[in-house]
Amino acid sequence: MAPRSLLLPLALVTAGSALHAQCELEIQEFSAPDGAPGDVFGYRIARAGNLAVVAATFDDAPGVDSGSAYVYERDPLAGWVLRKKLVPEIPLDGIIFAYSVAVDGTRILVGAPLRPDTLPAQGAVYVFERDQGGPDNWGEVAHFTPANAPAGAVFGFSLAVQG
């Protein structure tokens, strides 16, 4: 019986060591404070460090199915905190703004692949930067479409940014 009693404490020490070596699990539920059914909040998510952008591709707040993106920042005490709701300066119905999102440091890119006012309808990418329009504000600094793209190019369908 002596060997059995030695194995049990050894097994607990081994299991305990393995648990301490792993990262702590972070759990927090996100929701849009002004969300509605059908907004598709969370359709796309991008994160870089303590900054996250959550898409609500069919949000109707700025226009029917125009879309929006929510900027969250991690606070050491409060967890992830909503900082700003992003919408284009000129909202348009049906552009599905925030079909794609990307974030890198102080810059956020938001794709609107169905932007209908670009002739021919090609889509657009919007650029937002921190501190534009005031401290800790996220303001639109540019939006662009590709030159000579064919109709239905869906520019902004997918995004990535680094640097």
Backbone as a printed PyTorch tensor [residue, N CA C, xyz], in Angstrom:
tensor([[[  0.8100,  -1.1950,   0.0000],
         [  0.0000,   0.0000,   0.0000],
         [  0.8540,   1.2600,   0.0000]],

        [[  2.0040,   1.2310,   0.4820],
         [  2.8610,   2.4170,   0.4940],
         [  3.0760,   2.9980,  -0.9020]],

        [[  3.3080,   2.2020,  -1.9610],
         [  3.5080,   2.7990,  -3.2770],
         [  2.2740,   3.5600,  -3.7680]],

        [[  1.0750,   3.0940,  -3.4580],
         [ -0.1300,   3.8080,  -3.9140],
         [ -0.2360,   5.1900,  -3.2820]],

        [[  0.0460,   5.3400,  -2.0370],
         [ -0.0610,   6.6380,  -1.3880],
         [  0.9790,   7.6120,  -1.9230]],

        [[  2.0790,   7.1630,  -2.4130],
         [  3.0850,   8.0530,  -2.9890],
         [  2.6840,   8.5220,  -4.4030]],

        [[  1.9730,   7.7030,  -5.1370],
         [  1.5870,   8.0520,  -6.4900],
         [  0.5440,   9.1670,  -6.5230]],

        [[ -0.3700,   9.1620,  -5.6210],
         [ -1.4270,  10.1600,  -5.6150],
         [ -0.8770,  11.5800,  -5.4290]],

        [[ -0.0500,  11.8620,  -4.4380],
         [  0.4950,  13.2170,  -4.3200],
         [  1.3540,  13.5980,  -5.5250]],

        [[  2.0640,  12.6690,  -6.1050],
         [  2.8820,  12.9460,  -7.2720],
         [  1.9960,  13.3440,  -8.4500]],

        [[  0.8990,  12.6550,  -8.6330],
         [ -0.0330,  12.9750,  -9.7100],
         [ -0.6370,  14.3650,  -9.5170]],

        [[ -0.9620,  14.7470,  -8.2930],
         [ -1.5120,  16.0710,  -8.0330],
         [ -0.4860,  17.1670,  -8.2970]],

        [[  0.7510,  16.9450,  -7.9340],
         [  1.8030,  17.9300,  -8.1900],
         [  2.0050,  18.0960,  -9.6900]],

        [[  2.0130,  17.0110, -10.4300],
         [  2.1860,  17.0800, -11.8810],
         [  1.0310,  17.8210, -12.5330]],

        [[ -0.1890,  17.4860, -12.1540],
         [ -1.3530,  18.1570, -12.7230],
         [ -1.3450,  19.6350, -12.3480]],

        [[ -0.9840,  19.9360, -11.1120],
         [ -0.9390,  21.3300, -10.6790],
         [  0.1020,  22.1210, -11.4480]],

        [[  1.2400,  21.5480, -11.7260],
         [  2.2710,  22.2280, -12.4980],
         [  1.7900,  22.5080, -13.9100]],

        [[  1.0970,  21.5550, -14.5170],
         [  0.5980,  21.7460, -15.8770],
         [ -0.4340,  22.8660, -15.9230]],

        [[ -1.2640,  22.9800, -14.8960],
         [ -2.2750,  24.0290, -14.8760],
         [ -1.6470,  25.4140, -14.7460]],

        [[ -0.5960,  25.5320, -13.9820],
         [  0.0430,  26.8270, -13.7860],
         [  0.8190,  27.2640, -15.0250]],

        [[  1.2030,  26.3560, -15.8740],
         [  1.9860,  26.6880, -17.0500],
         [  1.1160,  27.2540, -18.1760]],

        [[ -0.1830,  27.0650, -18.1150],
         [ -1.0610,  27.5310, -19.1820],
         [ -1.5370,  28.9540, -18.9150]],

        [[ -1.9710,  29.6160, -19.9780],
         [ -2.4960,  30.9910, -19.8580],
         [ -3.8540,  30.9840, -19.1810]],

        [[ -4.1400,  32.0870, -18.5210],
         [ -5.4360,  32.2440, -17.8750],
         [ -6.4970,  32.5110, -18.9290]],

        [[ -7.6340,  31.8900, -18.8090],
         [ -8.7260,  32.0530, -19.7560],
         [ -9.4710,  33.3480, -19.4720]],

        [[ -9.6740,  34.1540, -20.5160],
         [-10.3850,  35.4210, -20.3720],
         [-11.7560,  35.2820, -21.0160]],

        [[-12.7960,  35.5810, -20.2660],
         [-14.1490,  35.4700, -20.7860],
         [-14.8930,  36.7660, -20.5070]],

        [[-15.4680,  37.3380, -21.5560],
         [-16.2990,  38.5250, -21.4080],
         [-17.2860,  38.5330, -22.5560]],

        [[-18.5210,  38.8260, -22.2630],
         [-19.5510,  38.8890, -23.2870],
         [-19.6480,  40.3080, -23.8370]],

        [[-19.6650,  40.4200, -25.1520],
         [-19.7940,  41.7050, -25.8160],
         [-21.2100,  41.8330, -26.3600]],

        [[-21.7450,  43.0290, -26.3230],
         [-23.0290,  43.2850, -26.9670],
         [-23.0720,  44.7580, -27.3720]],

        [[-23.7860,  45.0240, -28.4300],
         [-23.9530,  46.4040, -28.8750],
         [-25.0200,  47.0500, -28.0070]],

        [[-24.7320,  48.1900, -27.3710],
         [-25.7270,  48.8130, -26.4980],
         [-26.9840,  49.2630, -27.2450]],

        [[-26.8590,  49.4760, -28.5250],
         [-28.0050,  49.9130, -29.3310],
         [-28.3810,  48.8500, -30.3630]],

        [[-27.9380,  47.6210, -30.1510],
         [-28.1470,  46.5480, -31.1180],
         [-29.5980,  46.1190, -31.2610]],

        [[-29.8730,  45.5290, -32.4140],
         [-31.2070,  45.0230, -32.7210],
         [-31.0600,  43.6840, -33.4400]],

        [[-32.0930,  42.8370, -33.3770],
         [-32.0260,  41.5780, -34.1210],
         [-31.7580,  41.8570, -35.6010]],

        [[-30.8910,  41.0720, -36.1830],
         [-30.5670,  41.2320, -37.5940],
         [-29.3760,  42.1180, -37.8760]],

        [[-28.8120,  42.7720, -36.8520],
         [-27.6270,  43.6160, -37.0560],
         [-26.3880,  42.7780, -37.3750]],

        [[-26.3960,  41.5270, -36.9660],
         [-25.2840,  40.5820, -37.1320],
         [-24.0390,  41.0940, -36.3980]],

        [[-24.2480,  41.5480, -35.1640],
         [-23.1420,  41.9950, -34.3100],
         [-22.1900,  40.8240, -34.0870]],

        [[-20.9160,  41.0360, -34.3510],
         [-19.9060,  40.0000, -34.1820],
         [-19.6250,  39.2090, -35.4440]],

        [[-20.2070,  39.6420, -36.5760],
         [-19.9930,  38.9330, -37.8390],
         [-18.5060,  38.8480, -38.1620]],

        [[-17.7850,  39.9180, -37.9480],
         [-16.3320,  39.9460, -38.0990],
         [-15.7570,  40.6150, -36.8580]],

        [[-14.5870,  40.1400, -36.4440],
         [-13.8880,  40.7130, -35.3010],
         [-12.4060,  40.7990, -35.6480]],

        [[-11.7840,  41.9260, -35.3050],
         [-10.3400,  42.0790, -35.4540],
         [ -9.7920,  42.5650, -34.1210]],

        [[ -8.5970,  42.0820, -33.7790],
         [ -8.0050,  42.4730, -32.5020],
         [ -6.5090,  42.6390, -32.6660]],

        [[ -5.9740,  43.6660, -32.0300],
         [ -4.5310,  43.8810, -31.9520],
         [ -4.2350,  44.4010, -30.5550]],

        [[ -3.5790,  43.5950, -29.7460],
         [ -3.2620,  43.9910, -28.3800],
         [ -4.5100,  44.2750, -27.5680]],

        [[ -4.6020,  45.4840, -27.0400],
         [ -5.7270,  45.8730, -26.1880],
         [ -6.8500,  46.5660, -26.9460]],

        [[ -6.8800,  46.4070, -28.2510],
         [ -7.8860,  47.0480, -29.0810],
         [ -8.6070,  45.9870, -29.9070]],

        [[ -9.9270,  46.0570, -29.9280],
         [-10.7260,  45.1150, -30.7140],
         [-11.8090,  45.8840, -31.4560]],

        [[-12.1330,  45.4210, -32.6620],
         [-13.1960,  46.0120, -33.4650],
         [-14.1840,  44.9070, -33.7910]],

        [[-15.4660,  45.1690, -33.5040],
         [-16.5270,  44.1840, -33.7290],
         [-17.5010,  44.7620, -34.7550]],

        [[-17.7400,  44.0140, -35.8250],
         [-18.6220,  44.4640, -36.8950],
         [-20.0790,  44.1430, -36.5880]],

        [[-20.9530,  45.0460, -36.9780],
         [-22.4100,  44.8370, -36.9790],
         [-22.8510,  45.1900, -38.3980]],

        [[-22.6210,  44.2690, -39.2910],
         [-22.6990,  44.4990, -40.7300],
         [-24.0490,  45.0040, -41.2290]],

        [[-25.1330,  44.6220, -40.5890],
         [-26.4550,  45.0400, -41.0550],
         [-27.1550,  45.9830, -40.0740]],

        [[-26.3760,  46.7100, -39.2800],
         [-26.9300,  47.7020, -38.3590],
         [-27.6930,  48.7460, -39.1620]],

        [[-28.8870,  49.0920, -38.6970],
         [-29.7310,  50.0580, -39.4030],
         [-29.6250,  51.4740, -38.8380]],

        [[-28.7860,  51.6790, -37.8130],
         [-28.7630,  52.9940, -37.1650],
         [-28.4220,  54.1340, -38.1110]],

        [[-27.3770,  54.0200, -38.9260],
         [-27.1090,  55.1450, -39.8180],
         [-27.8910,  55.0920, -41.1340]],

        [[-28.5000,  53.9710, -41.4650],
         [-29.2680,  53.7880, -42.6950],
         [-29.6020,  52.3140, -42.8250]],

        [[-30.5810,  51.9500, -43.6010],
         [-31.0120,  50.5510, -43.7120],
         [-29.8630,  49.6800, -44.2050]],

        [[-29.5180,  48.6740, -43.4120],
         [-28.4160,  47.7460, -43.7120],
         [-27.1240,  48.4650, -44.0810]],

        [[-26.8900,  49.6130, -43.4550],
         [-25.6660,  50.3540, -43.7550],
         [-24.4750,  49.8130, -42.9760]],

        [[-24.6980,  49.2850, -41.7770],
         [-23.6330,  48.6790, -40.9910],
         [-22.8930,  49.6510, -40.0980]],

        [[-22.1900,  49.0830, -39.1170],
         [-21.3700,  49.8660, -38.1990],
         [-20.3170,  48.9550, -37.5920]],

        [[-19.3460,  49.5500, -36.9090],
         [-18.2960,  48.7910, -36.2210],
         [-18.1000,  49.4050, -34.8440]],

        [[-17.8800,  48.5590, -33.8530],
         [-17.7250,  49.0010, -32.4640],
         [-16.2800,  48.8070, -32.0260]],

        [[-15.6900,  49.8540, -31.4540],
         [-14.3060,  49.8190, -30.9910],
         [-14.3090,  49.5670, -29.4900]],

        [[-13.6500,  48.4890, -29.0820],
         [-13.5060,  48.1510, -27.6670],
         [-12.0370,  48.2320, -27.2930]],

        [[-11.7820,  48.6850, -26.0610],
         [-10.4170,  48.7430, -25.5620],
         [-10.3700,  48.0650, -24.2000]],

        [[ -9.3060,  47.2940, -23.9950],
         [ -9.1770,  46.5760, -22.7270],
         [ -8.6570,  47.5100, -21.6470]],

        [[ -9.4100,  47.5950, -20.5730],
         [ -9.0400,  48.3680, -19.3960],
         [ -8.5850,  47.3540, -18.3520]],

        [[ -7.4510,  47.5840, -17.6700],
         [ -6.9520,  46.5980, -16.7060],
         [ -7.9350,  46.2850, -15.5790]],

        [[ -8.7830,  47.2380, -15.2150],
         [ -9.7200,  47.0120, -14.1210],
         [-11.1260,  46.6480, -14.6080]],

        [[-11.5720,  47.2530, -15.6940],
         [-12.9550,  47.0770, -16.1430],
         [-13.1240,  46.0250, -17.2350]],

        [[-12.0310,  45.5030, -17.7770],
         [-12.1350,  44.5550, -18.8820],
         [-12.3020,  45.3120, -20.1940]],

        [[-12.9760,  44.7090, -21.1590],
         [-13.1790,  45.3310, -22.4710],
         [-14.2940,  46.3670, -22.3720]],

        [[-13.9840,  47.6070, -22.7650],
         [-14.9050,  48.7320, -22.6420],
         [-15.1720,  49.3160, -24.0310]],

        [[-16.4410,  49.5740, -24.3400],
         [-16.8020,  50.1910, -25.6040],
         [-16.3060,  51.6320, -25.6250]],

        [[-15.5390,  51.9820, -26.6660],
         [-15.0080,  53.3390, -26.7900],
         [-15.7120,  54.1640, -27.8640]],

        [[-16.1500,  53.5130, -28.9640],
         [-16.7100,  54.2850, -30.0680],
         [-17.4740,  53.3670, -31.0170]],

        [[-18.5410,  53.8970, -31.5820],
         [-19.2510,  53.2270, -32.6560],
         [-18.8500,  53.9370, -33.9480]],

        [[-18.3240,  53.1770, -34.9000],
         [-17.8730,  53.7490, -36.1600],
         [-18.9460,  53.6000, -37.2300]],

        [[-19.2170,  54.6760, -37.9100],
         [-20.1000,  54.6980, -39.0860],
         [-19.4300,  55.6250, -40.0900]],

        [[-19.7230,  55.4640, -41.3710],
         [-19.1240,  56.3830, -42.3450],
         [-19.6520,  57.8020, -42.1690]],

        [[-18.8300,  58.7940, -42.5380],
         [-19.2650,  60.1880, -42.4260],
         [-20.5380,  60.4370, -43.2270]],

        [[-20.6430,  59.7880, -44.3660],
         [-21.8450,  59.8890, -45.1880],
         [-22.4710,  58.4950, -45.2420]],

        [[-23.4280,  58.2110, -44.3470],
         [-24.0290,  56.8770, -44.3310],
         [-24.9250,  56.6470, -45.5440]],

        [[-24.8720,  55.4440, -46.0630],
         [-25.6690,  55.0730, -47.2280],
         [-26.3850,  53.7620, -46.9570]],

        [[-27.6050,  53.6400, -47.4240],
         [-28.3430,  52.3850, -47.2690],
         [-27.6600,  51.2650, -48.0450]],

        [[-27.5900,  50.0920, -47.4290],
         [-27.1800,  48.8770, -48.1070],
         [-25.7190,  48.7070, -48.4300]],

        [[-24.8140,  49.4970, -47.8390],
         [-23.4020,  49.3460, -48.2100],
         [-22.7040,  48.2340, -47.4330]],

        [[-23.3790,  47.6850, -46.4520],
         [-22.8380,  46.6970, -45.5070],
         [-21.4420,  47.0990, -45.0180]],

        [[-21.3830,  48.3360, -44.5290],
         [-20.1900,  48.8590, -43.8650],
         [-19.8250,  47.8890, -42.7470]],

        [[-18.5780,  47.5600, -42.6260],
         [-18.0530,  46.6190, -41.6290],
         [-18.2830,  45.1710, -42.0360]],

        [[-18.3730,  44.9330, -43.3240],
         [-18.3670,  43.5330, -43.7700],
         [-17.0200,  42.9240, -43.4230]],

        [[-15.9800,  43.7490, -43.4150],
         [-14.6530,  43.3220, -42.9910],
         [-14.0560,  44.4150, -42.1120]],

        [[-13.2010,  44.0280, -41.1830],
         [-12.5310,  44.9770, -40.2980],
         [-11.0930,  44.5200, -40.0640]],

        [[-10.2080,  45.4990, -39.8450],
         [ -8.8180,  45.2150, -39.5090],
         [ -8.3380,  46.3150, -38.5750]],

        [[ -7.4230,  45.9800, -37.6850],
         [ -6.9260,  46.9640, -36.7160],
         [ -5.4260,  46.7560, -36.5180]],

        [[ -4.7210,  47.8900, -36.3770],
         [ -3.2890,  47.8510, -36.0920],
         [ -2.9180,  49.1160, -35.3420]],

        [[ -2.7060,  49.0130, -34.0590],
         [ -2.2980,  50.1620, -33.2620],
         [ -3.3400,  51.2530, -33.2010]],

        [[ -3.0770,  52.3510, -33.8800],
         [ -3.9840,  53.4990, -33.8270],
         [ -4.7940,  53.6620, -35.1090]],

        [[ -4.8590,  52.6280, -35.9250],
         [ -5.5770,  52.7050, -37.1980],
         [ -6.5360,  51.5260, -37.3330]],

        [[ -7.7400,  51.8220, -37.8130],
         [ -8.7550,  50.7900, -38.0590],
         [ -9.2050,  50.9260, -39.5080]],

        [[ -9.2720,  49.8170, -40.2100],
         [ -9.8020,  49.7860, -41.5670],
         [-11.1330,  49.0610, -41.5490]],

        [[-12.0920,  49.6030, -42.2980],
         [-13.4330,  49.0190, -42.3620],
         [-13.8330,  48.9080, -43.8330]],

        [[-14.2230,  47.7100, -44.2480],
         [-14.6230,  47.4900, -45.6310],
         [-16.1290,  47.6180, -45.8250]],

        [[-16.5090,  48.1870, -46.9640],
         [-17.9190,  48.3110, -47.3710],
         [-17.9920,  47.8630, -48.8320]],

        [[-18.0170,  46.5580, -49.0740],
         [-17.8900,  46.0590, -50.4460],
         [-19.0710,  46.3270, -51.3650]],

        [[-20.1910,  46.7810, -50.8430],
         [-21.3420,  47.0500, -51.7020],
         [-21.6760,  48.5250, -51.7860]],

        [[-20.7300,  49.3860, -51.5260],
         [-21.0060,  50.8260, -51.5410],
         [-21.5420,  51.2140, -52.9180]],

        [[-22.8330,  51.5400, -53.0090],
         [-23.4680,  51.7480, -54.3090],
         [-23.1840,  53.0860, -54.9790]],

        [[-22.6630,  54.0680, -54.2340],
         [-22.4530,  55.3770, -54.8440],
         [-21.1350,  55.4800, -55.5960]],

        [[-20.3100,  54.4220, -55.5390],
         [-19.0980,  54.4080, -56.3450],
         [-19.4940,  53.8730, -57.7070]],

        [[-19.3160,  54.6770, -58.7230],
         [-19.7700,  54.2820, -60.0540],
         [-18.5890,  53.8490, -60.9030]],

        [[-18.5800,  52.6350, -61.4060],
         [-19.5700,  51.5970, -61.1220],
         [-19.4240,  51.1040, -59.6870]],

        [[-20.4680,  50.4850, -59.1330],
         [-20.4700,  50.0270, -57.7380],
         [-19.3130,  49.0540, -57.5220]],

        [[-18.3080,  49.5070, -56.7590],
         [-17.0900,  48.7220, -56.5770],
         [-16.8190,  48.3630, -55.1270]],

        [[-17.3220,  49.1540, -54.2030],
         [-16.9920,  48.9800, -52.7940],
         [-15.9800,  50.0210, -52.3570]],

        [[-15.7240,  50.0780, -51.0610],
         [-14.8000,  51.0680, -50.5160],
         [-14.1760,  50.5530, -49.2270]],

        [[-13.0560,  51.1640, -48.8590],
         [-12.4110,  50.9100, -47.5650],
         [-12.3150,  52.2490, -46.8490]],

        [[-12.7100,  52.2620, -45.5760],
         [-12.6770,  53.4600, -44.7410],
         [-11.5310,  53.3210, -43.7470]],

        [[-10.8580,  54.4470, -43.4670],
         [ -9.7480,  54.4630, -42.5240],
         [-10.1190,  55.3830, -41.3650]],

        [[-10.0130,  54.8500, -40.1540],
         [-10.2590,  55.6120, -38.9250],
         [ -8.9800,  55.6150, -38.1120]],

        [[ -8.7030,  56.7460, -37.4490],
         [ -7.5190,  56.8340, -36.5920],
         [ -7.8870,  57.3900, -35.2340]],

        [[ -7.1440,  56.9190, -34.2390],
         [ -7.3310,  57.3840, -32.8580],
         [ -6.9650,  58.8690, -32.7560]],

        [[ -7.6580,  59.5640, -31.9040],
         [ -7.4360,  60.9790, -31.6050],
         [ -7.8100,  61.9150, -32.7540]],

        [[ -8.5280,  61.4310, -33.7470],
         [ -9.0240,  62.2880, -34.8200],
         [-10.3760,  62.8500, -34.3770]],

        [[-10.4480,  64.1620, -34.2360],
         [-11.6760,  64.7880, -33.7540],
         [-11.6980,  64.9250, -32.2460]],

        [[-10.5560,  64.7420, -31.5810],
         [-10.4620,  64.8920, -30.1360],
         [ -9.7280,  63.7220, -29.4960]],

        [[ -9.2800,  63.9070, -28.2570],
         [ -8.5640,  62.8330, -27.5630],
         [ -9.4260,  61.5730, -27.4280]],

        [[ -8.8410,  60.4320, -27.7180],
         [ -9.4940,  59.1180, -27.6270],
         [-10.6940,  58.9680, -28.5530]],

        [[-10.8840,  59.8810, -29.4790],
         [-11.9340,  59.7360, -30.4820],
         [-11.3730,  58.9290, -31.6490]],

        [[-12.2240,  58.2370, -32.3380],
         [-11.8370,  57.5060, -33.5480],
         [-12.5460,  58.1740, -34.7080]],

        [[-11.8130,  58.9740, -35.4820],
         [-12.4160,  59.7170, -36.5770],
         [-12.0180,  59.1730, -37.9340]],

        [[-12.9210,  59.3230, -38.8840],
         [-12.6420,  58.8930, -40.2600],
         [-11.6350,  59.8570, -40.8720]],

        [[-10.5400,  59.3290, -41.3970],
         [ -9.5170,  60.1700, -42.0180],
         [ -9.4860,  59.9970, -43.5360]],

        [[-10.0430,  58.9040, -44.0310],
         [-10.0580,  58.6820, -45.4800],
         [-11.0070,  57.5470, -45.8240]],

        [[-11.4340,  57.5210, -47.0550],
         [-12.0640,  56.3370, -47.6270],
         [-11.6500,  56.3070, -49.0890]],

        [[-11.4750,  55.1200, -49.6100],
         [-10.9800,  55.0320, -50.9730],
         [-11.5520,  53.8170, -51.6930]],

        [[-11.5240,  53.9160, -53.0100],
         [-11.9500,  52.8400, -53.8980],
         [-10.8290,  52.6340, -54.9100]],

        [[-10.7560,  51.4730, -55.5160],
         [ -9.6880,  51.2520, -56.4930],
         [ -9.9780,  51.9920, -57.8010]],

        [[ -8.9430,  52.4440, -58.4560],
         [ -9.1020,  53.0980, -59.7520],
         [ -9.3980,  52.0510, -60.8220]],

        [[-10.3350,  52.3420, -61.6670],
         [-10.6620,  51.4940, -62.8190],
         [-11.1210,  50.0850, -62.4620]],

        [[-11.6910,  49.8960, -61.3030],
         [-12.2110,  48.5670, -60.9380],
         [-13.5450,  48.3570, -61.6440]],

        [[-13.8120,  47.1250, -62.0360],
         [-15.0910,  46.8630, -62.7090],
         [-16.2610,  46.9140, -61.7210]],

        [[-17.4610,  47.0750, -62.2530],
         [-18.6650,  47.0400, -61.4210],
         [-18.7070,  45.7000, -60.6910]],

        [[-19.1030,  45.7350, -59.4470],
         [-19.1920,  44.5030, -58.6610],
         [-17.8520,  44.0000, -58.1630]],

        [[-16.8350,  44.8570, -58.1120],
         [-15.4970,  44.4420, -57.6750],
         [-15.4630,  44.0430, -56.2040]],

        [[-16.4370,  44.4330, -55.4200],
         [-16.5490,  44.1950, -53.9710],
         [-15.2420,  44.5050, -53.2290]],

        [[-14.6500,  45.6340, -53.5830],
         [-13.4510,  46.1080, -52.8990],
         [-13.7730,  46.2900, -51.4230]],

        [[-12.9310,  45.7930, -50.5500],
         [-13.1750,  45.8620, -49.1160],
         [-13.8290,  44.6070, -48.5690]],

        [[-14.0100,  43.5930, -49.4000],
         [-14.6300,  42.3230, -48.9730],
         [-13.8160,  41.6570, -47.8760]],

        [[-12.4860,  41.7730, -47.9550],
         [-11.5940,  41.1850, -46.9630],
         [-10.4600,  42.1670, -46.7210]],

        [[-10.0060,  42.2930, -45.4770],
         [ -8.9770,  43.2570, -45.1190],
         [ -7.9230,  42.6690, -44.1910]],

        [[ -6.7340,  43.2310, -44.2580],
         [ -5.6720,  42.9650, -43.2930],
         [ -4.8070,  44.2130, -43.2590]],

        [[ -4.2160,  44.5100, -42.1220],
         [ -3.3450,  45.6830, -42.0110],
         [ -2.2200,  45.3440, -41.0490]],

        [[ -1.0280,  45.8650, -41.3740],
         [  0.1070,  45.7560, -40.4720],
         [  1.0090,  46.9500, -40.7200]],

        [[  1.1960,  47.7410, -39.6840],
         [  2.0520,  48.9170, -39.8070],
         [  1.4220,  50.0410, -40.5840]]])
